[in-house]
Short mmCIF file of C-alpha atoms and ligand atoms in Angstrom, two decimals:
data_model
loop_
_atom_site.label_atom_id
_atom_site.label_comp_id
_atom_site.label_asym_id
_atom_site.label_seq_id
_atom_site.Cartn_x
_atom_site.Cartn_y
_atom_site.Cartn_z
CA MET V 712 -19.00 -13.10 12.24
CA SER V 713 -15.76 -11.69 10.87
CA GLU V 714 -12.69 -11.67 13.06
CA SER V 715 -10.74 -9.09 11.13
CA LEU V 716 -9.90 -5.47 11.49
CA LEU V 717 -8.79 -3.21 8.64
CA VAL V 718 -6.24 -0.40 8.76
CA VAL V 719 -6.31 2.16 5.95
CA ASN V 720 -3.59 4.73 5.26
CA CYS V 721 -4.32 6.96 2.24
CA GLY V 722 -1.35 9.01 0.94
CA SER V 723 -1.48 11.51 -1.93
CA SER V 724 -1.12 8.96 -4.75
CA SER V 725 -0.91 5.71 -2.82
CA LEU V 726 -2.86 3.73 -0.30
CA LYS V 727 -1.93 1.07 2.21
CA LEU V 728 -4.43 -1.36 3.58
CA ALA V 729 -3.71 -4.02 6.17
CA ILE V 730 -5.82 -6.78 7.62
CA TYR V 731 -5.35 -7.59 11.32
CA SER V 732 -6.78 -10.30 13.54
CA ARG V 733 -8.72 -9.25 16.62
CA ASN V 734 -5.46 -9.67 18.58
CA ALA V 735 -3.96 -6.94 16.39
CA GLU V 736 -1.72 -9.43 14.51
CA ARG V 737 -1.15 -8.58 10.86
CA GLN V 738 -2.60 -11.11 8.39
CA ALA V 739 -2.19 -9.38 5.04
CA GLN V 740 -1.14 -6.08 3.56
CA VAL V 741 -1.74 -4.21 0.34
CA LEU V 742 0.16 -1.31 -1.18
CA ALA V 743 -1.57 0.44 -4.08
CA GLU V 744 0.53 2.95 -5.99
CA ARG V 745 0.45 5.36 -8.92
CA LEU V 746 -3.24 6.04 -8.28
CA GLY V 747 -4.78 8.38 -10.83
CA THR V 748 -2.43 7.14 -13.59
CA SER V 749 -2.79 4.45 -16.24
CA GLU V 750 -0.28 2.35 -14.27
CA ALA V 751 -2.30 2.10 -11.05
CA SER V 752 -1.58 -1.27 -9.44
CA ALA V 753 -1.59 -2.96 -6.05
CA ASN V 754 0.80 -5.41 -4.38
CA VAL V 755 -0.84 -7.89 -2.05
CA GLU V 756 1.17 -9.80 0.58
CA TYR V 757 -0.54 -12.70 2.31
CA ARG V 758 1.04 -15.59 4.19
CA GLY V 759 4.45 -14.96 2.65
CA GLN V 760 3.02 -14.87 -0.91
CA ARG V 761 3.12 -11.74 -3.04
CA GLU V 762 1.00 -10.88 -6.07
CA THR V 763 0.40 -7.75 -8.12
CA ILE V 764 -3.08 -6.84 -9.25
CA ARG V 765 -3.95 -4.25 -11.87
CA LEU V 766 -6.39 -1.59 -10.79
CA PRO V 767 -8.94 0.12 -13.04
CA GLU V 768 -7.24 2.67 -15.32
CA LYS V 769 -6.69 5.99 -13.49
CA ALA V 770 -8.30 4.52 -10.37
CA ASN V 771 -8.76 7.09 -7.62
CA HIS V 772 -8.56 6.17 -3.91
CA GLU V 773 -12.21 5.18 -3.72
CA GLN V 774 -12.06 2.97 -6.82
CA ALA V 775 -8.78 1.44 -5.69
CA LEU V 776 -10.14 0.61 -2.23
CA SER V 777 -13.24 -0.95 -3.67
CA ALA V 778 -11.24 -3.03 -6.23
CA VAL V 779 -8.75 -4.15 -3.58
CA ILE V 780 -11.50 -5.16 -1.11
CA LYS V 781 -13.32 -7.07 -3.86
CA HIS V 782 -10.11 -8.94 -4.70
CA LEU V 783 -9.41 -9.76 -1.04
CA GLU V 784 -12.96 -11.05 -0.65
CA THR V 785 -12.81 -13.12 -3.85
CA CYS V 786 -9.57 -14.77 -2.67
CA GLU V 787 -11.09 -15.25 0.78
CA ILE V 788 -8.27 -13.30 2.37
CA LEU V 789 -11.02 -11.12 3.83
CA THR V 790 -14.15 -12.93 4.91
CA GLY V 791 -17.26 -11.15 6.17
CA LYS V 792 -17.48 -7.60 7.37
CA PRO V 793 -14.56 -6.28 9.44
CA ILE V 794 -15.21 -5.55 13.10
CA ALA V 795 -13.76 -2.07 12.67
CA VAL V 796 -11.72 0.04 10.28
CA GLY V 797 -8.88 2.22 11.60
CA HIS V 798 -7.78 5.19 9.49
CA ARG V 799 -4.56 7.14 9.70
CA VAL V 800 -5.45 10.84 9.72
CA VAL V 801 -2.54 13.24 9.61
CA HIS V 802 -3.92 16.36 11.29
CA GLY V 803 -6.42 16.49 14.12
CA GLY V 804 -5.55 20.06 15.19
CA GLU V 805 -6.56 20.69 18.81
CA ALA V 806 -9.86 18.88 18.33
CA PHE V 807 -8.58 15.31 18.80
CA LYS V 808 -6.53 14.09 21.75
CA THR V 809 -7.13 10.35 21.18
CA ALA V 810 -8.28 7.94 18.47
CA THR V 811 -11.95 8.71 17.80
CA ILE V 812 -14.91 6.83 16.35
CA VAL V 813 -16.02 8.67 13.21
CA ASP V 814 -19.41 10.39 12.95
CA GLU V 815 -20.60 13.41 10.95
CA GLU V 816 -19.14 15.86 13.50
CA VAL V 817 -15.77 14.14 13.37
CA ILE V 818 -15.81 14.30 9.57
CA ASP V 819 -16.52 18.06 9.72
CA ALA V 820 -13.71 18.57 12.24
CA ILE V 821 -11.19 16.62 10.08
CA ASP V 822 -12.33 18.70 7.13
CA ARG V 823 -11.72 21.93 9.09
CA CYS V 824 -8.15 20.74 9.82
CA SER V 825 -7.52 20.40 6.07
CA GLU V 826 -6.09 23.90 5.84
CA LEU V 827 -3.31 22.72 8.20
CA ALA V 828 -2.59 19.58 6.10
CA PRO V 829 -3.94 20.24 2.60
CA LEU V 830 -2.03 17.33 1.03
CA HIS V 831 -3.17 14.77 3.59
CA ASN V 832 -6.48 15.39 5.37
CA PRO V 833 -8.68 15.56 2.24
CA VAL V 834 -7.32 12.23 0.99
CA ASN V 835 -7.63 10.70 4.50
CA LEU V 836 -11.32 11.74 4.44
CA THR V 837 -11.76 10.13 1.04
CA GLY V 838 -10.60 6.83 2.56
CA ILE V 839 -13.00 7.18 5.50
CA LYS V 840 -15.97 7.94 3.25
CA ALA V 841 -15.13 5.10 0.85
CA MET V 842 -14.99 2.59 3.72
CA GLN V 843 -18.20 4.00 5.20
CA SER V 844 -20.02 3.32 1.96
CA LEU V 845 -18.53 -0.20 1.66
CA TYR V 846 -19.26 -1.04 5.32
CA PRO V 847 -22.03 1.26 6.57
CA GLN V 848 -22.57 -0.65 9.85
CA THR V 849 -18.89 -0.98 10.77
CA PRO V 850 -17.28 1.51 13.19
CA GLN V 851 -14.65 3.67 11.48
CA VAL V 852 -11.97 5.01 13.80
CA ALA V 853 -9.71 7.99 13.05
CA VAL V 854 -6.20 7.71 14.53
CA PHE V 855 -4.39 11.05 14.35
CA ASP V 856 -0.64 11.70 13.87
CA THR V 857 -1.04 14.81 16.02
CA ALA V 858 -3.12 13.35 18.91
CA PHE V 859 -0.23 12.03 21.01
CA HIS V 860 1.31 15.52 21.08
CA GLN V 861 -1.81 17.23 22.42
CA THR V 862 -0.20 16.96 25.86
CA LEU V 863 2.62 19.37 24.94
CA PRO V 864 2.84 22.09 27.58
CA ASP V 865 2.20 25.65 26.37
CA HIS V 866 5.90 26.56 26.60
CA ALA V 867 6.59 23.79 24.07
CA TYR V 868 3.75 24.43 21.63
CA LEU V 869 3.62 28.26 21.50
CA TYR V 870 5.67 30.10 18.90
CA ALA V 871 6.97 33.52 19.96
CA LEU V 872 4.62 35.26 17.53
CA PRO V 873 1.88 37.82 18.18
CA ARG V 874 -0.90 36.12 20.22
CA ARG V 875 -3.43 36.57 17.42
CA CYS V 876 -1.51 34.07 15.24
CA TYR V 877 -2.47 31.32 17.68
CA GLN V 878 -5.86 32.70 18.70
CA ASP V 879 -7.18 33.55 15.22
CA TRP V 880 -5.41 31.05 13.02
CA GLY V 881 -4.34 28.17 15.28
CA ILE V 882 -0.66 28.75 14.51
CA ARG V 883 1.18 26.62 17.10
CA ARG V 884 3.37 23.56 17.23
CA TYR V 885 1.27 20.38 16.74
CA GLY V 886 3.89 17.66 16.17
CA PHE V 887 3.53 14.55 13.97
CA HIS V 888 4.54 10.84 13.90
CA GLY V 889 2.51 10.59 17.14
CA THR V 890 1.45 7.01 16.38
CA SER V 891 5.07 5.91 16.05
CA HIS V 892 6.25 7.75 19.18
CA ALA V 893 3.30 6.32 21.16
CA TYR V 894 4.20 2.83 19.93
CA ILE V 895 7.84 3.32 21.01
CA LEU V 896 6.68 4.39 24.49
CA ARG V 897 4.67 1.15 24.79
CA ALA V 898 7.51 -0.98 23.42
CA LEU V 899 10.17 0.51 25.73
CA ALA V 900 7.87 0.24 28.78
CA GLU V 901 7.38 -3.43 27.91
CA ARG V 902 11.12 -3.93 27.37
CA LEU V 903 11.88 -2.34 30.76
CA ASP V 904 8.89 -3.98 32.43
CA LYS V 905 7.73 -0.64 33.81
CA PRO V 906 4.35 1.09 33.63
CA ARG V 907 4.18 3.55 30.74
CA SER V 908 3.49 6.38 33.15
CA SER V 909 6.91 6.00 34.78
CA VAL V 910 9.04 5.65 31.64
CA SER V 911 11.00 8.67 30.47
CA LEU V 912 12.45 8.56 26.98
CA ILE V 913 13.58 10.35 23.85
CA SER V 914 12.16 8.72 20.72
CA ALA V 915 13.97 9.43 17.43
CA HIS V 916 11.81 8.41 14.45
CA LEU V 917 14.17 8.54 11.46
CA GLY V 918 12.57 7.52 8.18
CA ASN V 919 11.97 9.58 5.08
CA GLY V 920 10.31 11.99 7.53
CA CYS V 921 12.15 12.46 10.82
CA SER V 922 11.15 13.70 14.24
CA VAL V 923 12.32 13.40 17.82
CA THR V 924 10.04 13.49 20.88
CA ALA V 925 10.57 13.76 24.64
CA ILE V 926 8.11 11.56 26.56
CA GLU V 927 7.54 11.48 30.32
CA GLY V 928 4.59 10.44 32.49
CA GLY V 929 3.14 8.65 29.45
CA GLU V 930 2.87 11.99 27.61
CA SER V 931 4.61 13.87 24.81
CA LYS V 932 6.44 16.83 26.41
CA ASP V 933 8.27 18.26 23.40
CA THR V 934 8.72 17.32 19.76
CA SER V 935 10.70 18.59 16.81
CA MET V 936 7.94 18.98 14.20
CA GLY V 937 5.69 22.01 14.50
CA LEU V 938 2.77 23.61 12.68
CA THR V 939 3.66 21.38 9.74
CA PRO V 940 5.92 18.34 9.32
CA LEU V 941 8.61 20.61 7.86
CA GLU V 942 10.08 21.87 11.14
CA GLY V 943 12.94 20.24 13.01
CA LEU V 944 15.36 17.57 11.83
CA VAL V 945 16.95 17.18 8.41
CA MET V 946 14.78 14.68 6.48
CA GLY V 947 14.88 12.82 3.16
CA THR V 948 13.75 15.77 1.04
CA ARG V 949 12.64 18.29 3.72
CA SER V 950 14.98 20.95 5.06
CA GLY V 951 13.84 20.91 8.69
CA ASP V 952 14.72 24.13 10.55
CA VAL V 953 15.88 27.10 8.50
CA ASP V 954 16.12 30.79 9.37
CA PRO V 955 12.63 32.28 8.78
CA GLY V 956 14.47 35.23 7.15
CA LEU V 957 15.16 32.85 4.26
CA PHE V 958 11.63 33.36 2.87
CA ASP V 959 12.16 37.12 2.38
CA PHE V 960 15.60 36.53 0.95
CA LEU V 961 14.41 33.99 -1.62
CA GLN V 962 11.40 36.12 -2.57
CA ARG V 963 13.73 39.04 -3.22
CA LYS V 964 15.71 36.68 -5.46
CA GLY V 965 12.52 36.25 -7.49
CA LEU V 966 11.32 32.83 -6.28
CA SER V 967 7.56 32.42 -6.00
CA GLN V 968 5.84 31.13 -2.87
CA ASP V 969 5.18 27.81 -4.64
CA SER V 970 8.76 27.32 -5.69
CA ILE V 971 10.05 28.13 -2.18
CA SER V 972 7.61 25.61 -0.73
CA ARG V 973 8.69 22.98 -3.27
CA MET V 974 12.35 23.68 -2.54
CA LEU V 975 11.91 23.23 1.23
CA ASN V 976 9.64 20.19 1.06
CA GLN V 977 10.83 18.25 -1.97
CA ASP V 978 14.32 19.38 -3.00
CA SER V 979 16.09 19.85 0.34
CA GLY V 980 17.19 17.58 3.21
CA LEU V 981 19.49 14.68 2.34
CA LEU V 982 18.58 15.04 -1.33
CA GLY V 983 19.37 18.73 -1.44
CA LEU V 984 22.65 18.43 0.45
CA SER V 985 23.94 15.42 -1.46
CA GLY V 986 22.59 16.52 -4.83
CA LYS V 987 22.02 12.79 -5.46
CA THR V 988 19.48 10.94 -3.36
CA ASN V 989 17.27 11.02 -0.27
CA ASP V 990 18.11 7.37 0.46
CA MET V 991 20.37 7.03 3.51
CA ARG V 992 21.60 3.59 2.49
CA SER V 993 22.92 4.92 -0.83
CA LEU V 994 24.40 7.96 0.89
CA VAL V 995 26.33 5.81 3.37
CA GLU V 996 27.70 3.72 0.47
CA ALA V 997 28.64 6.86 -1.47
CA ALA V 998 30.28 8.46 1.60
CA GLU V 999 32.28 5.28 2.23
CA SER V 1000 33.53 5.44 -1.37
CA GLY V 1001 34.77 8.98 -0.80
CA ASN V 1002 31.86 11.12 -2.03
CA GLN V 1003 32.25 14.40 -0.11
CA ALA V 1004 28.70 15.75 -0.64
CA ALA V 1005 27.21 12.46 0.62
CA LYS V 1006 29.45 12.62 3.69
CA GLU V 1007 28.40 16.20 4.39
CA ALA V 1008 24.71 15.30 4.05
CA ILE V 1009 25.14 12.58 6.70
CA ASP V 1010 27.20 14.92 8.90
CA VAL V 1011 24.50 17.63 8.86
CA PHE V 1012 21.78 15.03 9.45
CA CYS V 1013 23.54 13.55 12.51
CA PHE V 1014 24.64 16.88 13.99
CA ARG V 1015 21.12 18.36 13.78
CA LEU V 1016 19.71 15.19 15.31
CA ALA V 1017 22.21 15.31 18.19
CA ARG V 1018 21.35 18.97 18.85
CA TYR V 1019 17.67 18.08 19.07
CA ILE V 1020 18.31 15.11 21.35
CA GLY V 1021 20.21 17.49 23.65
CA ALA V 1022 17.32 19.97 23.47
CA MET V 1023 14.80 17.25 24.42
CA MET V 1024 16.65 16.76 27.75
CA ALA V 1025 15.21 20.13 28.82
CA SER V 1026 11.74 18.51 29.07
CA LEU V 1027 12.71 15.48 31.17
CA THR V 1028 13.45 14.88 34.85
CA HIS V 1029 15.18 11.54 34.23
CA LEU V 1030 15.91 9.32 31.23
CA ASP V 1031 15.33 5.58 30.80
CA GLY V 1032 16.21 5.43 27.15
CA LEU V 1033 17.06 7.09 23.87
CA VAL V 1034 15.34 5.03 21.16
CA PHE V 1035 16.26 4.95 17.46
CA THR V 1036 13.48 3.84 15.12
CA GLY V 1037 12.25 4.21 11.49
CA GLY V 1038 14.12 2.94 8.41
CA ILE V 1039 17.29 4.92 9.22
CA GLY V 1040 17.10 4.60 13.01
CA GLU V 1041 16.61 0.84 12.83
CA ASN V 1042 19.21 0.12 10.15
CA SER V 1043 21.98 2.70 10.04
CA ARG V 1044 24.83 1.91 12.45
CA ARG V 1045 26.73 4.89 11.13
CA VAL V 1046 23.95 7.41 11.83
CA ARG V 1047 23.46 6.09 15.37
CA ALA V 1048 27.18 6.03 16.20
CA GLN V 1049 27.88 9.43 14.67
CA THR V 1050 24.88 11.06 16.39
CA VAL V 1051 25.70 9.62 19.80
CA GLY V 1052 29.33 10.66 19.25
CA HIS V 1053 28.19 14.31 19.55
CA LEU V 1054 26.52 13.62 22.90
CA ARG V 1055 29.40 12.38 25.08
CA LEU V 1056 29.22 15.39 27.38
CA LEU V 1057 25.61 14.46 28.17
CA GLY V 1058 26.65 10.94 29.16
CA PHE V 1059 25.75 9.00 26.00
CA SER V 1060 27.94 6.45 24.24
CA VAL V 1061 27.29 3.32 22.12
CA ASP V 1062 28.93 -0.09 22.36
CA ASP V 1063 30.39 -0.66 18.88
CA ASN V 1064 29.63 -4.40 18.76
CA ALA V 1065 26.05 -4.02 20.00
CA ASN V 1066 25.49 -1.12 17.58
CA GLU V 1067 26.94 -3.15 14.72
CA ASN V 1068 24.20 -5.79 15.04
CA HIS V 1069 21.46 -3.28 15.94
CA GLY V 1070 21.29 -4.52 19.54
CA LYS V 1071 19.71 -7.77 18.33
CA ASP V 1072 21.42 -9.97 20.96
CA ASN V 1073 20.50 -7.61 23.72
CA GLY V 1074 16.81 -6.76 23.41
CA GLY V 1075 17.67 -3.75 21.27
CA ARG V 1076 20.13 -2.18 23.70
CA ILE V 1077 23.25 -0.76 22.02
CA ASN V 1078 25.21 0.52 25.00
CA ALA V 1079 26.53 -0.64 28.34
CA GLU V 1080 24.27 -1.10 31.36
CA GLY V 1081 24.68 1.71 33.83
CA ASP V 1082 24.68 4.57 31.31
CA TYR V 1083 21.50 6.10 29.89
CA GLY V 1084 19.96 3.26 27.87
CA ILE V 1085 20.22 3.54 24.08
CA TYR V 1086 17.94 1.21 22.11
CA VAL V 1087 17.01 0.24 18.56
CA ILE V 1088 13.31 -0.65 18.44
CA PRO V 1089 11.47 -1.24 15.13
CA THR V 1090 8.36 0.91 14.93
CA ASP V 1091 4.95 -0.40 13.87
CA GLU V 1092 2.62 2.47 13.04
CA GLU V 1093 -0.03 0.32 11.42
CA GLY V 1094 -0.01 -2.17 14.30
CA MET V 1095 -0.46 0.77 16.66
CA ILE V 1096 -3.40 2.06 14.59
CA ALA V 1097 -4.92 -1.44 14.84
CA THR V 1098 -4.37 -1.50 18.62
CA GLU V 1099 -5.84 1.99 19.10
CA THR V 1100 -8.78 1.11 16.85
CA LEU V 1101 -9.51 -2.00 18.90
CA GLU V 1102 -9.19 -0.02 22.13
CA SER V 1103 -11.57 2.62 20.78
CA VAL V 1104 -14.31 0.21 19.82
CA ASP V 1105 -13.68 -1.84 22.95
CA VAL V 1106 -14.01 -5.04 20.97
CA GLN V 1107 -12.61 -7.11 23.81
CA ALA V 1108 -15.53 -6.06 25.97
CA GLY V 1109 -17.93 -7.15 23.22
CA THR V 1110 -19.06 -3.68 22.15
CA GLY V 1111 -18.66 -2.08 18.73
CA GLU V 1112 -19.12 -5.29 16.76
CA ASP V 1113 -21.32 -5.62 13.70
P1 AMP F 209 11.12 4.70 6.24
O1 AMP F 209 10.49 6.00 5.76
O2 AMP F 209 10.93 4.47 7.71
O3 AMP F 209 10.77 3.51 5.40
O4 AMP F 209 12.71 4.90 6.06
C1 AMP F 209 13.30 5.14 4.81
C2 AMP F 209 14.76 5.48 5.02
O5 AMP F 209 15.42 4.38 5.68
C3 AMP F 209 15.52 5.68 3.72
O6 AMP F 209 16.37 6.81 3.84
C4 AMP F 209 16.35 4.41 3.61
O7 AMP F 209 17.54 4.62 2.89
C5 AMP F 209 16.67 4.17 5.07
N1 AMP F 209 17.18 2.81 5.24
C6 AMP F 209 16.56 1.63 5.06
N2 AMP F 209 17.43 0.59 5.24
C7 AMP F 209 18.64 1.16 5.52
C8 AMP F 209 19.95 0.63 5.80
N3 AMP F 209 20.19 -0.68 5.81
N4 AMP F 209 20.95 1.52 6.05
C9 AMP F 209 20.72 2.85 6.03
N5 AMP F 209 19.51 3.40 5.79
C10 AMP F 209 18.49 2.57 5.53
#
């Protein structure tokens, strides 16, 4: 009997696959990129070793998954059938409040949510179907980016639009990065040795995509992303909030709907402001060498983030911690210090030394005891998918196995 669990995350032209033990410890991971091109390849990491394997020319997701699995089996990195496969699915609409074992109805419901996430849900479904045909007897579990936010109260998820927009078309705030925010809730509860239901926090996930979430009573109470992952904070290439009047203005300037969408999603954010890069590390270096546009990009990023952290306080009755996570949140001292610098009136401040070494000597804490806690906690979205998959199939109790 196999002891492993697989986690699959299909992006538009890439796929990530990870192998976990039944204790949700990562054993190996694979990143396949440039799918659909003649340069499709996959990097495999296993026990500290790395190798690159070529994939069939123009391999699609299905072909890449099958080639990768075959390779992992041949090298005996994967032995026997997995006990379950967890899949990241971006949009679960209002249909999914938790991780869910996949059946035909679930597939139809994910398909119906495709109009809300046309770049993601179809490719997530491709991954599910490919793994179903490779392992027909193995439970497949869908873990949704939106599920954790299904607890948002109506005052947080309704837009002030005519009612029919929500009733007829499902236009509301859904929120994303739910797996990461849910992981941060668990990690902070563990760090504070408190039950999750009594921890109150603001989780700032700052990677290439960025969102901030208020969590209390174990539930998401407000979040910065909305109908799509474009709303809210400044991100790597996404604008975050803009005046909705901008669409009319740009159309009158002659821009098509497609070019406006491309501008807001791919050419804006840190990249748009700096005119150089969406990479925060490079921007910090450039700003420190006197590049004014890079400095302004960081300034706008941190100011918007601070505004949102302030706004999240409206959903909480107390606060145990503000947590920074994601590539930027975990690594950028400057972004953390500058953001918290805007929040002094609300009672936040960082300790420079603790911030400098990312709170590593202090269980992640980067400010003095007594004030609202501020923490740096590395996120683990795939580990969380593995945990939720195991919980869904109740492997520990001996059900859901092959
Ligand atoms: P993620 O999407 O979570 O992998 O995060 C990617 C972002 O993290 C990019 O903007 C990187 O530049 C940023 N990042 C990674 N390491 C650092 C670092 N040492 N300092 C500043 N930003 C970093």
